[in-house]
Amino acid sequence: MEKYKLGEMEQKFADLIWENAPIPMRDLIILCAQAFDWKRTTTYTMFKRLSSRGLFLNDNGSVKITLSKEDFLTQKGEEFLEETFNGSLPGFITAFTRQRKLSDQEVDEIQRLINAYKEEVT
């Protein structure tokens, strides 16, 4: 799960890029200095780390997104489900609801998602 596991500052940095991309690298350096009090080298190091995971790229000095936040979270969730519950969504829900009761609103939302899925596949 290393590819989709981000430390606290990696997550904050990724969120900053997802909110501002495409963005010139020099502007990202300025944003990171303001938001995190980082030096230029720290920004480059963090960017290289997240680029190697396939999240972002530097295209001639412009930072671009290669994996959207939504797609990242989806893949992170799928990987967690596979590693922790052998890919079983019912297994996850069972474990989740052992400690916490779902509200009526949550049950309704889950039911709407299931109904929408059924309509898509039929």
Short mmCIF file of C-alpha atoms in Angstrom, two decimals:
data_model
loop_
_atom_site.label_atom_id
_atom_site.label_comp_id
_atom_site.label_asym_id
_atom_site.label_seq_id
_atom_site.Cartn_x
_atom_site.Cartn_y
_atom_site.Cartn_z
CA MET A 1 0.00 0.00 0.00
CA GLU A 2 3.08 2.21 -0.11
CA LYS A 3 2.10 3.84 -3.41
CA TYR A 4 -1.18 5.12 -1.98
CA LYS A 5 -0.03 5.80 1.56
CA LEU A 6 0.95 9.41 2.14
CA GLY A 7 2.45 10.89 5.26
CA GLU A 8 0.85 13.98 6.75
CA MET A 9 3.04 16.48 4.89
CA GLU A 10 2.92 14.46 1.67
CA GLN A 11 -0.88 14.61 1.87
CA LYS A 12 -0.88 18.37 2.50
CA PHE A 13 1.55 18.89 -0.38
CA ALA A 14 -0.52 16.69 -2.71
CA ASP A 15 -3.68 18.57 -1.73
CA LEU A 16 -1.95 21.87 -2.50
CA ILE A 17 -1.05 20.62 -5.97
CA TRP A 18 -4.49 19.12 -6.62
CA GLU A 19 -6.06 22.48 -5.70
CA ASN A 20 -3.72 24.58 -7.88
CA ALA A 21 -2.51 22.49 -10.83
CA PRO A 22 -1.54 23.08 -13.47
CA ILE A 23 0.89 25.47 -11.83
CA PRO A 24 4.38 26.68 -12.73
CA MET A 25 6.99 25.03 -10.49
CA ARG A 26 8.25 28.44 -9.37
CA ASP A 27 4.73 29.33 -8.17
CA LEU A 28 4.46 26.01 -6.35
CA ILE A 29 7.75 26.77 -4.59
CA ILE A 30 6.33 30.12 -3.46
CA LEU A 31 3.09 28.48 -2.27
CA CYS A 32 5.04 25.87 -0.29
CA ALA A 33 7.22 28.56 1.28
CA GLN A 34 4.07 30.39 2.40
CA ALA A 35 2.04 27.36 3.46
CA PHE A 36 4.76 25.14 4.98
CA ASP A 37 7.78 27.42 5.41
CA TRP A 38 9.70 25.13 3.03
CA LYS A 39 12.86 25.91 1.12
CA ARG A 40 13.02 25.32 -2.62
CA THR A 41 14.95 22.09 -2.15
CA THR A 42 12.32 20.67 0.19
CA THR A 43 9.62 21.33 -2.40
CA TYR A 44 11.69 19.64 -5.11
CA THR A 45 12.38 16.63 -2.86
CA MET A 46 8.72 16.20 -1.96
CA PHE A 47 7.65 16.71 -5.57
CA LYS A 48 10.11 14.07 -6.76
CA ARG A 49 8.78 11.62 -4.15
CA LEU A 50 5.16 12.06 -5.25
CA SER A 51 6.06 12.12 -8.94
CA SER A 52 7.77 8.75 -8.57
CA ARG A 53 4.42 7.40 -7.30
CA GLY A 54 2.68 8.60 -10.45
CA LEU A 55 0.64 11.42 -8.94
CA PHE A 56 2.21 14.42 -10.66
CA LEU A 57 4.69 15.37 -13.36
CA ASN A 58 6.85 18.30 -14.28
CA ASP A 59 6.15 19.21 -17.90
CA ASN A 60 8.70 21.85 -18.93
CA GLY A 61 8.43 23.68 -15.60
CA SER A 62 4.68 23.22 -15.23
CA VAL A 63 3.40 20.91 -12.51
CA LYS A 64 0.57 18.76 -13.84
CA ILE A 65 -1.67 16.11 -12.32
CA THR A 66 -1.31 12.57 -13.63
CA LEU A 67 -3.67 10.99 -11.07
CA SER A 68 -6.66 13.00 -9.81
CA LYS A 69 -7.40 13.14 -6.11
CA GLU A 70 -10.61 11.19 -6.67
CA ASP A 71 -8.78 8.44 -8.59
CA PHE A 72 -6.04 8.37 -5.95
CA LEU A 73 -8.58 7.94 -3.14
CA THR A 74 -10.44 5.27 -5.12
CA GLN A 75 -7.27 3.27 -5.71
CA LYS A 76 -6.17 3.76 -2.11
CA GLY A 77 -9.54 2.44 -0.91
CA GLU A 78 -9.44 -0.53 -3.28
CA GLU A 79 -5.94 -1.43 -2.17
CA PHE A 80 -6.93 -1.18 1.50
CA LEU A 81 -10.00 -3.33 0.91
CA GLU A 82 -7.95 -5.96 -0.93
CA GLU A 83 -5.14 -6.09 1.63
CA THR A 84 -7.29 -5.93 4.74
CA PHE A 85 -10.51 -7.72 3.77
CA ASN A 86 -9.43 -9.86 0.80
CA GLY A 87 -11.40 -7.52 -1.45
CA SER A 88 -14.68 -8.13 0.38
CA LEU A 89 -16.82 -5.02 0.67
CA PRO A 90 -19.37 -6.89 2.84
CA GLY A 91 -16.47 -7.94 5.10
CA PHE A 92 -15.44 -4.31 5.46
CA ILE A 93 -18.97 -3.14 6.21
CA THR A 94 -19.39 -5.92 8.78
CA ALA A 95 -16.17 -4.92 10.55
CA PHE A 96 -17.03 -1.22 10.34
CA THR A 97 -20.49 -1.63 11.83
CA ARG A 98 -19.33 -3.76 14.75
CA GLN A 99 -18.10 -0.64 16.53
CA ARG A 100 -20.38 1.97 15.04
CA LYS A 101 -24.05 1.93 14.20
CA LEU A 102 -24.97 3.41 10.86
CA SER A 103 -27.41 6.30 10.93
CA ASP A 104 -30.65 6.07 8.95
CA GLN A 105 -29.21 8.67 6.58
CA GLU A 106 -26.07 6.56 5.99
CA VAL A 107 -28.16 3.44 5.37
CA ASP A 108 -30.31 5.37 2.89
CA GLU A 109 -27.23 6.69 1.08
CA ILE A 110 -25.69 3.22 0.84
CA GLN A 111 -28.99 1.87 -0.47
CA ARG A 112 -29.12 4.64 -3.10
CA LEU A 113 -25.59 3.71 -4.21
CA ILE A 114 -26.54 0.04 -4.46
CA ASN A 115 -29.69 0.84 -6.42
CA ALA A 116 -27.78 3.12 -8.80
CA TYR A 117 -25.18 0.40 -9.33
CA LYS A 118 -27.89 -2.19 -10.07
CA GLU A 119 -29.44 0.15 -12.67
CA GLU A 120 -26.04 0.63 -14.36
CA VAL A 121 -25.31 -3.08 -14.75
CA THR A 122 -28.76 -4.10 -15.95
#
